[in-house]
Short mmCIF file of C-alpha atoms and ligand atoms in Angstrom, two decimals:
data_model
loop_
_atom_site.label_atom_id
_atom_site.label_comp_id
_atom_site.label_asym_id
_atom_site.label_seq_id
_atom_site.Cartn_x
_atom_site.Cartn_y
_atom_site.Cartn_z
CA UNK A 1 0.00 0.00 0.00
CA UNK A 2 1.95 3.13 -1.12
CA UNK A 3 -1.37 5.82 -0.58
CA UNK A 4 -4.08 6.83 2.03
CA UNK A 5 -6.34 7.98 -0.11
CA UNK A 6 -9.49 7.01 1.51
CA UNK A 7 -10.35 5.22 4.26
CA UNK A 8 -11.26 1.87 2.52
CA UNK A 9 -7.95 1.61 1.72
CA UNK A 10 -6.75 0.21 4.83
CA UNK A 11 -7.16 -3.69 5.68
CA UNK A 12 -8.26 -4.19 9.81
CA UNK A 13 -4.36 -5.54 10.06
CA UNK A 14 -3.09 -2.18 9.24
CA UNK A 15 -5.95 0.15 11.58
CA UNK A 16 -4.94 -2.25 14.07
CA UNK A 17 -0.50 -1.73 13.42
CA UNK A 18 -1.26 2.03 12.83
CA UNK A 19 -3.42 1.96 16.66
CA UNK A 20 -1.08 0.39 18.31
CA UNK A 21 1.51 2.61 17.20
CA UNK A 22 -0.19 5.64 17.55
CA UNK A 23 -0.13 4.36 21.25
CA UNK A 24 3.14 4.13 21.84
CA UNK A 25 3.65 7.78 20.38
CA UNK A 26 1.22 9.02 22.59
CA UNK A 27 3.33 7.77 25.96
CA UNK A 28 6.89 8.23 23.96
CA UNK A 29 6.07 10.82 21.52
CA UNK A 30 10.06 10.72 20.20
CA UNK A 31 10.64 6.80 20.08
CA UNK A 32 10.91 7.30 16.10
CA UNK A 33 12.70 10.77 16.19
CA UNK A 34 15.05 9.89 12.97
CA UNK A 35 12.20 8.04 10.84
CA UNK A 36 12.09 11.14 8.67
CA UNK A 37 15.72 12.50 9.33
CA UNK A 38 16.93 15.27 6.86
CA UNK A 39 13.48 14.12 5.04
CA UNK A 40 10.53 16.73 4.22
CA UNK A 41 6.60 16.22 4.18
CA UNK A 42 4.59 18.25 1.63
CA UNK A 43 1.39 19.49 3.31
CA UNK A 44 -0.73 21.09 0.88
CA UNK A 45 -4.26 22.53 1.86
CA UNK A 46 -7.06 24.22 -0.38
CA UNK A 47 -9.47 24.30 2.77
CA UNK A 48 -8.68 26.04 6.67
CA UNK A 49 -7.51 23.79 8.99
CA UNK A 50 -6.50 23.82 12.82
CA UNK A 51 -5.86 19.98 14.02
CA UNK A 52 -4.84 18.45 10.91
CA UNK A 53 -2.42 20.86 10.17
CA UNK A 54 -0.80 21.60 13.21
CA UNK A 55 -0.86 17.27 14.17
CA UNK A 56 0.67 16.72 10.39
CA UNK A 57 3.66 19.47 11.21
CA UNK A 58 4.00 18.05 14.99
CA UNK A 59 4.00 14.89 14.14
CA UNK A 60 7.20 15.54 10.82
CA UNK A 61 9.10 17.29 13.42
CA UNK A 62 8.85 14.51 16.36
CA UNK A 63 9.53 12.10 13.71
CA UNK A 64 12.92 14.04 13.01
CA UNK A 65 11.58 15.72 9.39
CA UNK A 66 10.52 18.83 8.38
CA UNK A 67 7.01 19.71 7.28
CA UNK A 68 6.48 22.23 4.19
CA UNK A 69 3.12 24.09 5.04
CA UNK A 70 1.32 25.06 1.17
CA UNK A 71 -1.42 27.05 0.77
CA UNK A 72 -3.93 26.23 -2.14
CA UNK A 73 -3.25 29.40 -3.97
CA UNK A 74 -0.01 28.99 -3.47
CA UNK A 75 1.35 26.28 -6.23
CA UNK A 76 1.14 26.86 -9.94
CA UNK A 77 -1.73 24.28 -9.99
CA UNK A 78 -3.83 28.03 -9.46
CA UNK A 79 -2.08 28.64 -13.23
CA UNK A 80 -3.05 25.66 -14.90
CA UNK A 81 -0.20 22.92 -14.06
CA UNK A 82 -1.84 19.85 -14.10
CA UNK A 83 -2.28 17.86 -11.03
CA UNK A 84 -0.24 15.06 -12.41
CA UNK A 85 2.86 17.45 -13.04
CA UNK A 86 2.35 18.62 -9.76
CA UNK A 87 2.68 14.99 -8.36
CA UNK A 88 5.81 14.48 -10.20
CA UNK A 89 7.12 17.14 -8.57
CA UNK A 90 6.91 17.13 -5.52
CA UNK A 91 7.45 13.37 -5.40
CA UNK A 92 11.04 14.68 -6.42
CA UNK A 93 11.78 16.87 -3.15
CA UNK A 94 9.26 15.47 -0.43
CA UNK A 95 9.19 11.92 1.54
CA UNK A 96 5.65 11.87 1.90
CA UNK A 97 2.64 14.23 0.59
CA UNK A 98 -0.54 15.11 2.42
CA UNK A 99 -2.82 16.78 0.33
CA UNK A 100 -6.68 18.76 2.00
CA UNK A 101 -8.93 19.45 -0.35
CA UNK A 102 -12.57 19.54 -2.05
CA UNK A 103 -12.43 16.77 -4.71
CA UNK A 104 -11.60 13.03 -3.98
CA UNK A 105 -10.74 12.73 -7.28
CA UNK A 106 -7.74 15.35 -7.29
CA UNK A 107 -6.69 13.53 -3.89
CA UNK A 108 -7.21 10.08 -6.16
CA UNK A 109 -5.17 11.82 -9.28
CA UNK A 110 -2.26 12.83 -7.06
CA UNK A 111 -1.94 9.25 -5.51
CA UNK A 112 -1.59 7.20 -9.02
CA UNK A 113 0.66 10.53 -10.42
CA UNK A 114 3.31 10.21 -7.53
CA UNK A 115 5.87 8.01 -6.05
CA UNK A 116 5.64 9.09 -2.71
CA UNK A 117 2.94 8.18 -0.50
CA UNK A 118 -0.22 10.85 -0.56
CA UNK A 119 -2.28 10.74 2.36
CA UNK A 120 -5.85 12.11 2.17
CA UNK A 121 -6.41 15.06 5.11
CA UNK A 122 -10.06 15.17 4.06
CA UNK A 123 -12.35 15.50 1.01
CA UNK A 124 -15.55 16.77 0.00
CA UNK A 125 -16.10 12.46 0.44
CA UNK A 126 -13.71 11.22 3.65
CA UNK A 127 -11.52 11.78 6.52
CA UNK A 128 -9.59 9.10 7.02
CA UNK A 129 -6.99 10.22 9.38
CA UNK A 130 -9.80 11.76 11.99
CA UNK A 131 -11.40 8.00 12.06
CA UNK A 132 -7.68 6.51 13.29
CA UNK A 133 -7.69 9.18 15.81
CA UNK A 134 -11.25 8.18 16.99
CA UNK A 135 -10.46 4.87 17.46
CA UNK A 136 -7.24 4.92 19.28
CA UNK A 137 -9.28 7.20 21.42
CA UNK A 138 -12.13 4.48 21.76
CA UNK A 139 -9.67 1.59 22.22
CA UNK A 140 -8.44 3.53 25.48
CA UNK A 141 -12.03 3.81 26.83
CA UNK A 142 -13.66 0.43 25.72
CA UNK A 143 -10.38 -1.49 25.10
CA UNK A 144 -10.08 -3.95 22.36
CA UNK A 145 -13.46 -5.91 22.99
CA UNK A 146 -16.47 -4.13 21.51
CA UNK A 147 -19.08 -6.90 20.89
CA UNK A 148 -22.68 -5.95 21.77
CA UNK A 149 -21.07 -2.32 21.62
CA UNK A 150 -23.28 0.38 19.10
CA UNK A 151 -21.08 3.02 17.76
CA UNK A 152 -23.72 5.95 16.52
CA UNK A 153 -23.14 8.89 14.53
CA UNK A 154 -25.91 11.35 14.35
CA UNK A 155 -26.20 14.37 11.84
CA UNK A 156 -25.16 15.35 8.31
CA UNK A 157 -24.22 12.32 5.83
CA UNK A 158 -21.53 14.29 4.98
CA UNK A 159 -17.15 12.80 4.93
CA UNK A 160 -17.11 12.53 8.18
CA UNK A 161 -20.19 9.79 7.73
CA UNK A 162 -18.63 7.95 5.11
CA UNK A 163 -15.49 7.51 7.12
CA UNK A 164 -17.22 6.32 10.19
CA UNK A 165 -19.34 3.87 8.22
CA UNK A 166 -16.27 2.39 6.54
CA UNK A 167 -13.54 2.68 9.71
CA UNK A 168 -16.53 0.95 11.49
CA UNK A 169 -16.96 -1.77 8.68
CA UNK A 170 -12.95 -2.37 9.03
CA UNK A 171 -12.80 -2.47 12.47
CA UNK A 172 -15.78 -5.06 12.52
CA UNK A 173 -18.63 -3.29 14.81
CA UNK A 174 -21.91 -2.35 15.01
CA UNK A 175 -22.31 0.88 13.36
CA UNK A 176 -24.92 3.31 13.04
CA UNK A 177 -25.14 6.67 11.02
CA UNK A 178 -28.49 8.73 11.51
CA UNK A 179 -29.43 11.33 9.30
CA UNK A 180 -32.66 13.43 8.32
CA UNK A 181 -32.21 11.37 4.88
CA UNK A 182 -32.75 12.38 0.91
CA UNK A 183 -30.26 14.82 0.16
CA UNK A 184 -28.29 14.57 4.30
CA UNK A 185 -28.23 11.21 3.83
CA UNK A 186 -24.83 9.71 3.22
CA UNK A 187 -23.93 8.51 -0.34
CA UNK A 188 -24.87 5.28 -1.89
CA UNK A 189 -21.56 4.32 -2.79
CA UNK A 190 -20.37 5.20 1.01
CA UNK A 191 -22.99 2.58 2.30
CA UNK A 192 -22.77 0.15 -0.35
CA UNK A 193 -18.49 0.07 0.32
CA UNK A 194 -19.44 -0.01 3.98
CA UNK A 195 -21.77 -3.21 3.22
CA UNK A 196 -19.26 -4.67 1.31
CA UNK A 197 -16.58 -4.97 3.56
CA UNK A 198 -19.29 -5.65 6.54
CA UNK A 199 -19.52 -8.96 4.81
CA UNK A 200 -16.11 -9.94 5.49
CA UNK A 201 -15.85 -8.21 9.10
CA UNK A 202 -18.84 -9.27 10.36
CA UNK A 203 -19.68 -5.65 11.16
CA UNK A 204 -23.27 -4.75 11.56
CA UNK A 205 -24.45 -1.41 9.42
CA UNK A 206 -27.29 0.73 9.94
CA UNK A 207 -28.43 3.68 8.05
CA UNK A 208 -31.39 5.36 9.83
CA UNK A 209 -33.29 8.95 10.01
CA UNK A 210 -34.74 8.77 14.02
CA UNK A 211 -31.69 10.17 15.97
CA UNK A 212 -33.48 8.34 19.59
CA UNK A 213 -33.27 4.99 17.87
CA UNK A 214 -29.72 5.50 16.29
CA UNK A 215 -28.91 6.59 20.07
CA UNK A 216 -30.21 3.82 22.19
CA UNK A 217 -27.82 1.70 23.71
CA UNK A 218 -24.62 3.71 21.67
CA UNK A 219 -21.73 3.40 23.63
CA UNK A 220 -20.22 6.24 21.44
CA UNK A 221 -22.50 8.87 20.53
CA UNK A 222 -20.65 11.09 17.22
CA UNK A 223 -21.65 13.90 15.61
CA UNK A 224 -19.85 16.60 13.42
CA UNK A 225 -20.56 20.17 12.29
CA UNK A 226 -23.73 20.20 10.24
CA UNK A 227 -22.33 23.11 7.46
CA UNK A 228 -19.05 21.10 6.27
CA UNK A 229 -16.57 23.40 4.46
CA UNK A 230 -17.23 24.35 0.79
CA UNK A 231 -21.34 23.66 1.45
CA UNK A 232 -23.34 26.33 0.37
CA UNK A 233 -23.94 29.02 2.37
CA UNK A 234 -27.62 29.84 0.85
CA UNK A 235 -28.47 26.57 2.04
CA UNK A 236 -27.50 26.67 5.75
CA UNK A 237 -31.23 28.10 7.12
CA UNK A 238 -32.94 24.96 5.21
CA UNK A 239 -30.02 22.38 6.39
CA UNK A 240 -29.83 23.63 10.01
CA UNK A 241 -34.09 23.27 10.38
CA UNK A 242 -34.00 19.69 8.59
CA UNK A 243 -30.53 18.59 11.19
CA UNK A 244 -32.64 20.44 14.29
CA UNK A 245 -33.69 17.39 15.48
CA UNK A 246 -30.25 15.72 15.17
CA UNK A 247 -28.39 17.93 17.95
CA UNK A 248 -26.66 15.76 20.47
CA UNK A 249 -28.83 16.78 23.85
CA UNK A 250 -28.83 15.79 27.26
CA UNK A 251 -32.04 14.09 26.89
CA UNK A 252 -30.51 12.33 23.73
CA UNK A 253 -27.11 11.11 25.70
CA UNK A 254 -29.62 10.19 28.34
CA UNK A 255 -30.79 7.25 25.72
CA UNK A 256 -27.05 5.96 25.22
CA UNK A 257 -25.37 3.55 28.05
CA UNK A 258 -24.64 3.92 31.32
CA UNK A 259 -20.57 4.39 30.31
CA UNK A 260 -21.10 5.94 26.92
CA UNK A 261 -18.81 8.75 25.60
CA UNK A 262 -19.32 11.58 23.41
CA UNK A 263 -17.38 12.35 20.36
CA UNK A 264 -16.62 14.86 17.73
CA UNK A 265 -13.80 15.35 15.12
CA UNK A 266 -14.03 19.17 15.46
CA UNK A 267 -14.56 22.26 15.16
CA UNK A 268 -17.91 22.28 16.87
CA UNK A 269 -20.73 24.51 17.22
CA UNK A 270 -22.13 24.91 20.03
CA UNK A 271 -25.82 24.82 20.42
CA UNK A 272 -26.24 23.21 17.10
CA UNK A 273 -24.90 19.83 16.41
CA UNK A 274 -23.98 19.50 20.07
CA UNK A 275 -25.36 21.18 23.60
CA UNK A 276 -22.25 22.99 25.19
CA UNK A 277 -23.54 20.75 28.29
CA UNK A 278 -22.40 17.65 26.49
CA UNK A 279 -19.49 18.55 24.54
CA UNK A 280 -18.41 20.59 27.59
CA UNK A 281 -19.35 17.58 30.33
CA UNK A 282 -17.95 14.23 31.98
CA UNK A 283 -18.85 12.23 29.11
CA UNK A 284 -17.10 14.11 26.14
CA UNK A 285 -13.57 12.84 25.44
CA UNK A 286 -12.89 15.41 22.91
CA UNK A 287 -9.43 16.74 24.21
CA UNK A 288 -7.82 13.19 23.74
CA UNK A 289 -9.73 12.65 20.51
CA UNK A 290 -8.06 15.76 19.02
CA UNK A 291 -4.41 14.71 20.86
CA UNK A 292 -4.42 11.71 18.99
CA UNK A 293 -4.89 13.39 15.31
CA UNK A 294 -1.35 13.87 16.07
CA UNK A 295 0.07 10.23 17.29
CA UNK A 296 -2.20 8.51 14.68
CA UNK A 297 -0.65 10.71 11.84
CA UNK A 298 2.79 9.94 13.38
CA UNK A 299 2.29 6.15 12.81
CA UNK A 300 0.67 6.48 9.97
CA UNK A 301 3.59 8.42 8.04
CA UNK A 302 5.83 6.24 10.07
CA UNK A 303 4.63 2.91 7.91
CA UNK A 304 3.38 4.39 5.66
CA UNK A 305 7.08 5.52 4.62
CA UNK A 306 8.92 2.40 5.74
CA UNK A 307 5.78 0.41 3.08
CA UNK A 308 5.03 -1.52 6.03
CA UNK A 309 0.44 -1.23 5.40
CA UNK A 310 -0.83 -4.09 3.13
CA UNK A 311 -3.22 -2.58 1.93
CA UNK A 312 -6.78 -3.83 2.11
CA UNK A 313 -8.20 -7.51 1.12
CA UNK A 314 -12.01 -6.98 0.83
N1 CP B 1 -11.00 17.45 12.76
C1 CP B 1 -10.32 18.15 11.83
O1 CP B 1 -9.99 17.66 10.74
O2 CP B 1 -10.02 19.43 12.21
P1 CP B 1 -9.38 20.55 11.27
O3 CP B 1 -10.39 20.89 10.20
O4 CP B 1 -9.09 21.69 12.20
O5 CP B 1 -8.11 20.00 10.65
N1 NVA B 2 -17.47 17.75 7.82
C1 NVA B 2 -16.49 18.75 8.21
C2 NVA B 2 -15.35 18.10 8.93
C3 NVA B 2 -14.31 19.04 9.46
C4 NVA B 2 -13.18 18.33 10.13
C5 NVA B 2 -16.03 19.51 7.00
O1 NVA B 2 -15.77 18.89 5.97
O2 NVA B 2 -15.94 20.73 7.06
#
């Protein structure tokens, strides 16, 4: 496996390498501290970004590298250079290349164009890096044993969505994305991927549209900003009335089990997706959630450079 392009890409032997890894960062953040020595990582970015960013850069420099920060209108790709060209290029200077940006297929276009590995720091269509930071932060809660454990996301079928539906698929559990449906609802080909490697994993996938029944029982309850970067903004007062229901509540945490957490990849907005009394309570592990963007992205380049992911099987 040379790419993270999406998150179907990775096999459950690699999530599980890359979470044990990310692990042992977390307690020895500089056991790998000449992995990347005298190497650089391109890190090129067409949308904001605070965690991915800053845990991409943190994590080059503890792993002895330097990171190259680029700003979309920064390359010549703004003047018409191709994205291939672009891939050729860079795979020239730069040990690794992790690319955020609207189109998976541009993320896609770089991967088969370079020789380096690309790593997807979200699309219009995935995240893949949050969802290895979400479950080394689940492993320490629940540990590795999650049978008769629900894992519910609740809100927009939007990248974030599609990466918990297939991360959940990989890692073999019962997952459950809620959303008002028709155009919220995640894609087809997100939930027909996610279905598709169910039926090797034995994972169990729901796709529903009552956020009390996708929270019942959940020992994670997930949810994620409901206006995702590049959506229009002349559709936010129709989206935001149609997600209403969908906010993450006391009274809808009071459905979930008696030890359940909440999540959320972040930035949040308080007093729509989620109450500030739940992302802001006991229950909310969203400080270690966001710490581990870092030590997941530090094992990830870390095998990622030494070819050490097989890919996936399904
Ligand atoms: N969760 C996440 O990807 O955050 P940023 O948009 O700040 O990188
Ligand atoms: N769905 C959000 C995730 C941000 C990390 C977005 O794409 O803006």
């Amino acid at each position: 496996m040379k790419d993270l392009l999406r998150t179907s890409d990775l096999s459950t032997a690699d999530v599980e390498l890359l979470l044990d890894t990310a692990a042992e960062f977390a307690i020895k953040p500089f056991l790998a501290k000449t992995a990347l020595a005298n190497r650089t990582v391109a890190i090129y970015m067409t949308k904001p970004s605070t965690r991915t960013r800053l845990a991409s850069e943190t994590a080059v420099a503890h792993l002895g590298g330097t990171p190259i920060f680029i700003r979309g209108d920064e390359l010549q790709i703004g003047r018409g250079e191709t994205i291939a060209d672009t891939a050729r290029i860079i795979s020239g200077y730069a040990a690794a290349l992790i690319i955020r940006t609207f189109k998976q297929s541009d993320v896609d276009e770089l991967g088969i164009n370079s020789t380096i590995p690309v790593i997807n720091g979200l699309t219009d269509e995935d995240h893949p890096t949050q969802l290895l930071a979400d479950w080394v932060t689940i492993r320490e809660v629940f540990g590795k044993n999650i049978s008769g454990r629900k894992f519910t996301y609740v809100g927009d079928g939007n990248n974030m969505a599609h990466a918990w539906l297939t991360m959940g698929a990989i890692m073999g559990a019962h997952v459950v994305v809620a959303t008002p449906g028709g155009r919220y609802a995640p894609s087809e080909s997100a939930i027909n991927q996610a279905l598709s490697i169910a039926s090797k994993t034995n994972a169990k996938i729901e796709i529903l549209t009552d956020p009390e029944a996708a929270a019942k029982d959940a020992s994670v309850l997930y949810t994620d900003v409901w206006m995702s970067m590049g959506d229009p903004e002349i559709e936010r007062a129709e989206k935001l009335k149609a997600l209403a229901p969908f906010s993450v509540t006391p009274r809808l945490m009071e459905l979930t089990t008696k030890d359940s957490i909440f999540m959320h990849c972040l930035p949040a907005h308080r007093g729509e997706e989620v109450a500030p009394e739940v992302i802001d309570g006991e229950r909310s592990v969203i400080w270690r959630e966001a710490f581990h963007r870092r030590t997941t992205i530090q094992a990830l380049l870390y095998h990622l450079v030494r070819g050490e992911l097989s890919g996936n099987t399904y």
